Short mmCIF file of C-alpha atoms in Angstrom, two decimals:
data_model
loop_
_atom_site.label_atom_id
_atom_site.label_comp_id
_atom_site.label_asym_id
_atom_site.label_seq_id
_atom_site.Cartn_x
_atom_site.Cartn_y
_atom_site.Cartn_z
CA MET A 22 5.20 -12.64 8.05
CA SER A 23 2.76 -15.49 7.79
CA ARG A 24 3.82 -18.84 6.42
CA THR A 25 3.40 -19.07 2.66
CA ARG A 26 4.78 -21.34 -0.03
CA SER A 27 5.62 -19.88 -3.42
CA SER A 28 4.73 -21.95 -6.45
CA ALA A 29 7.28 -20.14 -8.62
CA PHE A 30 10.42 -22.05 -7.74
CA LEU A 31 12.44 -20.83 -10.75
CA LEU A 32 15.87 -20.05 -9.39
CA ALA A 33 19.35 -19.70 -10.80
CA VAL A 34 22.80 -20.37 -9.40
CA PRO A 35 26.20 -19.24 -10.68
CA LEU A 36 27.93 -21.77 -12.87
CA GLY A 37 31.46 -20.38 -12.53
CA LEU A 38 32.38 -22.74 -9.72
CA THR A 39 34.44 -25.28 -11.60
CA ALA A 40 37.60 -24.22 -9.82
CA LEU A 41 36.09 -25.64 -6.65
CA LEU A 42 35.79 -29.14 -8.05
CA ALA A 43 38.17 -31.79 -6.90
CA ALA A 44 38.57 -35.23 -8.39
CA CYS A 45 35.88 -37.46 -6.98
CA ALA A 46 35.38 -41.15 -7.64
CA VAL A 47 31.93 -42.46 -8.33
CA GLU A 48 30.72 -44.51 -5.37
CA GLU A 49 28.66 -47.66 -5.58
CA PRO A 50 26.44 -48.88 -2.76
CA SER A 51 28.32 -51.58 -0.89
CA GLY A 52 27.01 -55.07 -1.42
CA SER A 53 24.56 -54.12 -4.17
CA GLN A 54 24.64 -55.38 -7.72
CA ALA A 55 22.25 -55.28 -10.61
CA GLY A 56 19.40 -57.68 -10.09
CA SER A 57 20.30 -58.48 -6.47
CA GLY A 58 17.84 -58.64 -3.60
CA SER A 59 14.11 -59.18 -3.77
CA GLY A 60 13.36 -56.43 -6.28
CA SER A 61 11.75 -56.90 -9.64
CA GLY A 62 15.07 -57.44 -11.38
CA GLN A 63 13.49 -56.27 -14.62
CA GLY A 64 15.95 -53.43 -15.16
CA SER A 65 19.38 -53.60 -16.69
CA GLY A 66 22.39 -51.38 -17.17
CA GLU A 67 23.20 -48.58 -14.78
CA VAL A 68 22.36 -45.06 -13.64
CA VAL A 69 24.81 -42.49 -12.22
CA VAL A 70 23.54 -39.85 -9.78
CA ALA A 71 24.99 -36.50 -8.68
CA CYS A 72 23.70 -36.62 -5.10
CA THR A 73 23.65 -33.62 -2.73
CA PRO A 74 22.06 -34.85 0.54
CA GLN A 75 24.01 -36.56 3.33
CA GLU A 76 26.28 -39.47 2.36
CA GLU A 77 24.19 -42.01 4.27
CA GLN A 78 21.04 -40.99 2.44
CA CYS A 79 22.74 -41.19 -0.95
CA GLN A 80 24.12 -44.63 -0.09
CA ALA A 81 20.78 -46.00 1.13
CA MET A 82 18.92 -44.56 -1.84
CA ALA A 83 21.32 -46.07 -4.36
CA ALA A 84 21.17 -49.50 -2.72
CA ALA A 85 17.37 -49.42 -2.49
CA PHE A 86 16.89 -48.46 -6.13
CA THR A 87 19.28 -51.18 -7.26
CA LYS A 88 17.35 -53.71 -5.22
CA ALA A 89 13.96 -52.50 -6.45
CA SER A 90 14.86 -52.17 -10.12
CA GLY A 91 17.84 -54.37 -10.90
CA ILE A 92 19.61 -51.27 -12.25
CA LYS A 93 23.15 -50.77 -10.97
CA THR A 94 23.19 -47.39 -9.21
CA SER A 95 26.27 -45.26 -8.55
CA PHE A 96 26.58 -41.77 -7.08
CA VAL A 97 28.93 -38.94 -6.23
CA ARG A 98 28.09 -36.94 -3.12
CA MET A 99 28.71 -33.16 -3.37
CA SER A 100 27.21 -29.84 -2.33
CA SER A 101 24.43 -28.38 -4.48
CA GLY A 102 26.61 -25.61 -5.91
CA GLU A 103 29.29 -28.12 -6.82
CA GLY A 104 26.68 -30.34 -8.44
CA VAL A 105 25.64 -27.69 -10.95
CA ALA A 106 29.26 -26.70 -11.56
CA ARG A 107 30.25 -30.30 -12.18
CA LEU A 108 27.48 -30.74 -14.72
CA ASP A 109 28.75 -27.61 -16.44
CA ALA A 110 32.33 -28.89 -16.44
CA ALA A 111 31.26 -32.12 -18.17
CA LYS A 112 28.70 -30.54 -20.50
CA SER A 113 30.27 -31.90 -23.68
CA LYS A 114 30.30 -35.45 -22.31
CA PRO A 115 27.95 -35.82 -19.33
CA GLU A 116 29.10 -38.20 -16.62
CA PHE A 117 25.81 -38.20 -14.69
CA ASP A 118 22.25 -39.18 -15.54
CA VAL A 119 20.41 -37.54 -12.63
CA LEU A 120 20.87 -34.51 -10.38
CA TYR A 121 19.33 -35.36 -7.03
CA GLY A 122 18.73 -33.05 -4.08
CA GLY A 123 19.57 -29.48 -3.23
CA PRO A 124 17.26 -26.49 -3.65
CA SER A 125 15.35 -26.30 -6.91
CA ASP A 126 17.30 -23.20 -7.97
CA GLY A 127 20.27 -25.32 -8.99
CA HIS A 128 18.11 -27.51 -11.18
CA VAL A 129 16.59 -24.57 -13.03
CA ALA A 130 20.00 -22.94 -13.47
CA ALA A 131 21.23 -26.19 -14.96
CA PHE A 132 18.20 -26.31 -17.27
CA ASN A 133 18.79 -22.76 -18.46
CA ALA A 134 22.41 -23.62 -19.18
CA GLY A 135 21.42 -26.67 -21.22
CA LEU A 136 22.66 -29.11 -18.58
CA ILE A 137 19.38 -30.84 -17.75
CA GLU A 138 16.21 -31.50 -19.70
CA ALA A 139 12.58 -31.54 -18.73
CA TYR A 140 11.02 -34.85 -17.79
CA LYS A 141 7.45 -35.05 -16.50
CA SER A 142 7.27 -38.26 -14.54
CA PRO A 143 3.85 -39.91 -14.36
CA ASN A 144 4.46 -40.18 -10.62
CA ALA A 145 4.68 -36.40 -10.36
CA GLU A 146 0.88 -36.31 -10.41
CA LYS A 147 0.99 -37.24 -6.71
CA ILE A 148 3.29 -34.32 -5.84
CA PRO A 149 1.53 -31.05 -4.87
CA ALA A 150 1.87 -28.25 -7.41
CA GLN A 151 3.94 -26.03 -5.11
CA TYR A 152 6.62 -28.73 -4.97
CA LYS A 153 7.25 -29.17 -8.70
CA ASP A 154 7.88 -27.29 -11.91
CA ALA A 155 4.84 -27.41 -14.17
CA ASP A 156 6.97 -28.19 -17.22
CA GLY A 157 8.96 -30.99 -15.59
CA LYS A 158 12.27 -29.16 -15.25
CA TRP A 159 12.46 -30.44 -11.67
CA THR A 160 10.24 -32.20 -9.16
CA GLY A 161 10.51 -31.84 -5.40
CA THR A 162 11.17 -34.87 -3.22
CA TYR A 163 11.56 -33.18 0.18
CA VAL A 164 11.26 -29.90 2.11
CA GLY A 165 13.86 -28.51 4.53
CA VAL A 166 13.58 -25.52 6.89
CA LEU A 167 16.49 -23.26 7.86
CA GLY A 168 17.28 -22.92 11.56
CA PHE A 169 19.95 -22.72 14.25
CA CYS A 170 21.78 -25.78 15.62
CA SER A 171 23.38 -24.91 18.97
CA ASN A 172 25.74 -26.72 21.34
CA LYS A 173 24.34 -26.15 24.83
CA ASP A 174 27.67 -26.89 26.50
CA GLN A 175 29.54 -24.43 24.29
CA LEU A 176 26.86 -21.80 24.82
CA ALA A 177 27.30 -22.15 28.58
CA LYS A 178 31.01 -21.43 28.20
CA THR A 179 30.31 -18.24 26.27
CA GLY A 180 27.47 -17.08 28.50
CA ALA A 181 25.14 -16.78 25.51
CA SER A 182 21.71 -18.31 25.08
CA ALA A 183 20.49 -20.40 22.15
CA PRO A 184 19.58 -17.88 19.43
CA GLU A 185 15.89 -17.36 18.82
CA SER A 186 16.24 -14.58 16.27
CA TRP A 187 18.60 -13.49 13.52
CA ALA A 188 19.50 -10.54 15.74
CA ASP A 189 20.64 -12.96 18.45
CA LEU A 190 23.41 -14.23 16.15
CA LEU A 191 25.06 -10.80 16.47
CA ASP A 192 25.55 -11.17 20.24
CA PRO A 193 29.18 -10.22 21.02
CA LYS A 194 29.35 -13.32 23.23
CA LEU A 195 29.17 -15.35 20.01
CA LYS A 196 32.32 -13.83 18.48
CA LYS A 197 33.92 -16.61 16.38
CA GLN A 198 31.25 -18.97 17.71
CA VAL A 199 29.01 -19.13 14.60
CA ALA A 200 29.46 -21.36 11.54
CA ILE A 201 27.64 -21.04 8.23
CA ALA A 202 28.44 -22.24 4.73
CA HIS A 203 29.51 -20.03 1.85
CA PRO A 204 26.54 -18.96 -0.30
CA SER A 205 28.42 -19.56 -3.57
CA THR A 206 28.79 -23.28 -2.85
CA SER A 207 25.86 -23.95 -0.55
CA GLY A 208 22.17 -23.67 -1.23
CA THR A 209 21.65 -23.71 2.53
CA SER A 210 23.68 -20.54 2.99
CA TYR A 211 22.11 -18.76 0.04
CA THR A 212 18.72 -19.50 1.58
CA ALA A 213 19.98 -17.59 4.64
CA VAL A 214 21.15 -14.67 2.49
CA TRP A 215 17.85 -14.43 0.65
CA THR A 216 15.95 -14.70 3.92
CA GLN A 217 17.77 -11.55 5.02
CA MET A 218 16.76 -9.84 1.78
CA VAL A 219 13.11 -10.64 2.48
CA LEU A 220 13.31 -9.54 6.11
CA ASN A 221 14.97 -6.29 5.06
CA GLY A 222 12.37 -5.45 2.44
CA MET A 223 14.73 -6.29 -0.46
CA ASP A 224 17.13 -3.57 0.70
CA GLU A 225 20.61 -4.82 -0.24
CA ALA A 226 22.36 -2.21 1.89
CA LYS A 227 20.53 -3.34 5.02
CA THR A 228 21.06 -6.99 4.13
CA PHE A 229 24.79 -6.60 3.69
CA ASP A 230 25.04 -4.48 6.80
CA TYR A 231 23.62 -7.45 8.69
CA LEU A 232 25.87 -9.96 6.91
CA GLY A 233 28.89 -7.77 7.65
CA LYS A 234 28.03 -7.71 11.34
CA LEU A 235 27.43 -11.47 11.36
CA HIS A 236 30.83 -11.93 9.70
CA GLN A 237 32.47 -10.76 12.91
CA ASN A 238 30.98 -13.75 14.75
CA VAL A 239 31.60 -16.34 12.02
CA LEU A 240 34.53 -18.65 12.67
CA GLN A 241 34.46 -20.27 9.24
CA TYR A 242 32.47 -20.41 6.00
CA SER A 243 32.24 -24.08 5.06
CA LYS A 244 31.69 -25.47 1.58
CA SER A 245 28.89 -27.82 2.58
CA GLY A 246 25.66 -26.53 4.07
CA SER A 247 25.46 -29.26 6.71
CA ALA A 248 29.06 -28.93 7.97
CA PRO A 249 28.26 -26.15 10.49
CA GLY A 250 26.10 -28.61 12.42
CA GLN A 251 29.02 -30.99 12.74
CA MET A 252 31.23 -28.12 13.88
CA ALA A 253 28.72 -27.28 16.58
CA GLY A 254 28.50 -30.91 17.63
CA ARG A 255 32.28 -31.09 18.05
CA GLY A 256 32.30 -27.90 20.10
CA GLU A 257 34.27 -25.91 17.53
CA VAL A 258 31.49 -23.31 17.54
CA ALA A 259 28.41 -22.68 19.63
CA VAL A 260 25.94 -22.24 16.75
CA GLY A 261 25.62 -23.61 13.22
CA VAL A 262 23.17 -22.16 10.70
CA ILE A 263 21.80 -25.18 8.81
CA PHE A 264 18.64 -26.89 7.66
CA SER A 265 17.01 -28.22 10.82
CA HIS A 266 16.78 -31.83 9.69
CA ASP A 267 20.59 -32.00 9.67
CA CYS A 268 20.69 -30.88 13.31
CA VAL A 269 18.26 -33.65 14.22
CA LYS A 270 20.51 -36.15 12.43
CA TYR A 271 23.56 -35.09 14.44
CA GLN A 272 21.58 -35.22 17.68
CA LYS A 273 20.66 -38.82 16.97
CA GLU A 274 24.25 -39.68 16.07
CA GLY A 275 25.40 -38.86 19.59
CA PHE A 276 25.67 -35.09 19.75
CA ASP A 277 22.87 -34.94 22.30
CA MET A 278 24.03 -31.51 23.51
CA LEU A 279 22.68 -29.97 20.31
CA GLU A 280 19.35 -28.17 20.17
CA SER A 281 17.36 -26.66 17.34
CA THR A 282 15.78 -23.21 17.41
CA PHE A 283 14.17 -21.07 14.72
CA PRO A 284 14.34 -17.31 14.17
CA SER A 285 11.29 -15.45 15.40
CA GLU A 286 11.47 -12.92 12.54
CA GLY A 287 10.92 -15.72 10.00
CA THR A 288 13.07 -18.19 8.12
CA GLY A 289 13.56 -19.61 4.63
CA TYR A 290 13.16 -23.12 3.30
CA GLU A 291 14.19 -25.36 0.40
CA ILE A 292 12.42 -27.70 -1.98
CA GLY A 293 14.91 -30.51 -2.54
CA ALA A 294 14.49 -31.56 -6.17
CA VAL A 295 15.40 -34.21 -8.73
CA SER A 296 16.00 -33.69 -12.45
CA MET A 297 17.31 -35.45 -15.55
CA VAL A 298 20.75 -34.61 -16.97
CA LYS A 299 20.68 -33.65 -20.65
CA GLY A 300 22.55 -36.14 -22.83
CA GLY A 301 23.32 -38.45 -19.93
CA PRO A 302 24.59 -41.90 -20.89
CA ASN A 303 21.60 -43.77 -19.41
CA ALA A 304 18.52 -41.70 -20.20
CA GLU A 305 15.87 -44.39 -19.83
CA ASN A 306 17.27 -45.52 -16.49
CA ALA A 307 17.38 -41.88 -15.40
CA LYS A 308 13.62 -41.65 -15.99
CA LYS A 309 13.04 -44.84 -13.99
CA PHE A 310 15.13 -43.45 -11.14
CA ILE A 311 13.22 -40.16 -11.10
CA ASP A 312 9.90 -42.03 -11.18
CA TRP A 313 11.03 -44.01 -8.14
CA THR A 314 12.16 -40.97 -6.12
CA LEU A 315 8.61 -39.61 -6.21
CA THR A 316 7.14 -42.68 -4.51
CA PRO A 317 6.65 -43.32 -0.78
CA GLU A 318 9.01 -46.29 -1.14
CA HIS A 319 11.84 -43.85 -1.75
CA GLN A 320 10.72 -40.95 0.42
CA ASP A 321 10.34 -43.20 3.46
CA ILE A 322 14.07 -44.07 3.31
CA GLY A 323 15.27 -40.77 4.79
CA PRO A 324 14.26 -41.36 8.42
CA THR A 325 15.85 -44.83 8.39
CA VAL A 326 19.27 -43.21 7.90
CA GLY A 327 18.74 -40.15 10.07
CA SER A 328 17.53 -37.77 7.35
CA PHE A 329 14.35 -36.08 8.49
CA GLN A 330 13.34 -33.84 5.60
CA ILE A 331 9.60 -33.51 5.04
CA PRO A 332 8.51 -35.74 2.11
CA THR A 333 6.57 -34.24 -0.79
CA ASN A 334 4.49 -37.32 -1.58
CA PRO A 335 1.35 -37.11 0.59
CA ASP A 336 1.41 -40.89 1.08
CA ALA A 337 4.93 -40.92 2.57
CA LYS A 338 5.31 -41.13 6.35
CA ILE A 339 5.66 -38.08 8.57
CA THR A 340 7.66 -38.78 11.73
CA GLU A 341 7.86 -36.97 15.07
CA ASP A 342 11.42 -35.94 14.25
CA MET A 343 10.37 -33.84 11.26
CA VAL A 344 9.87 -30.13 11.72
CA LYS A 345 6.24 -29.07 11.98
CA LEU A 346 5.70 -26.37 9.37
CA ASP A 347 2.63 -24.96 11.11
CA GLU A 348 4.77 -24.16 14.16
CA ILE A 349 7.49 -22.28 12.23
CA LYS A 350 7.24 -18.75 10.87
CA LEU A 351 8.35 -18.97 7.25
CA VAL A 352 9.14 -15.94 5.11
CA ASP A 353 7.39 -15.34 1.80
CA TYR A 354 10.21 -16.92 -0.19
CA ASP A 355 9.95 -15.75 -3.80
CA SER A 356 12.21 -18.28 -5.46
CA LEU A 357 12.12 -16.61 -8.87
CA ALA A 358 13.38 -13.33 -7.44
CA ALA A 359 15.97 -15.17 -5.35
CA GLY A 360 17.30 -16.95 -8.40
CA GLU A 361 17.51 -13.81 -10.49
CA LYS A 362 19.60 -12.09 -7.81
CA LYS A 363 21.78 -15.01 -6.79
CA LYS A 364 24.77 -14.34 -9.02
CA ALA A 365 24.92 -10.68 -8.04
CA LEU A 366 24.40 -11.30 -4.33
CA THR A 367 26.98 -14.06 -4.06
CA ALA A 368 29.48 -11.94 -6.01
CA ARG A 369 28.90 -9.06 -3.61
CA PHE A 370 29.32 -11.44 -0.67
CA ASP A 371 32.64 -12.60 -2.14
CA ALA A 372 33.81 -9.01 -2.59
CA GLU A 373 32.53 -7.35 0.57
CA VAL A 374 31.83 -9.86 3.31
CA ALA A 375 34.02 -12.96 3.08
CA PRO A 376 37.38 -11.12 2.80
CA ALA A 377 36.58 -8.42 5.36
CA PRO A 378 38.95 -8.25 8.35
CA LYS A 379 37.57 -9.27 11.73
CA GLU A 380 37.93 -6.97 14.69
#
């Protein structure tokens, strides 16, 4: 299929994930306090963020916003599925002001459940229409593309080559050598599931036949979408299925045996979004934070901490380490359809794929 970008990013995720939530302390950026640094210092109070990207990115973002605004910024880092579930668990007394990151489906699911509210930032005018909800339910801050992150040394031991197609992941040489997250907790993994739906013409039987075959090669379903890349870097598996910018991050952190490849049949992608929590304790500061995330000042932070997602603001910097969309075959990812089917597909995965015995 040719590369297209859907403008209907109205997705939904299951909210019955509260059992997965563990106690998690709110983190504050080390060395940052309200009004510190050379920022304007005009803000006051605090803002608390449910943050789904890598820890280093959350940390740098919180520190930078505190410095720029004078508003004390705290965050909890969690996967995108956990983020929506945690908002649901605290619905009667919200603990967060902002939901940041993860595919836009989680943000819309949270809106439909009364967990977030629409906010149309004036800075959203700079963001292309395909990267934002027209009514302000969410606004995209980055784009990530799904791919394969392979350990060349581990591949050599198995005799397999770096996968260049979804079919390649079924190679018997890769038995227990593939890692991917669980689609109920990870937006990354659900992107992979929906990609299979698209490639199989929306035929669930064919999709789950493929997922069942892939199951035989999967060593472990992680909770976090980026964890399979770390597993590959440590040599626990030969291949991790992750968003490609995470593979680049691990390469730069010392896992130089890793390489990125993309499936020739086509692959899916995410629009990482930001939205405002309904009834959050610091609503005005939440709006200021969202405004800031849509600026180049914020979107240029990622590469400084090894996060190479593609920014949505046209004025933000594009680096050589970011995936080149024109060189990747992307599927026609209908986010509305993906969201409508997510609860059913993840439930079927739980019932048929995850518990299946391995030969």
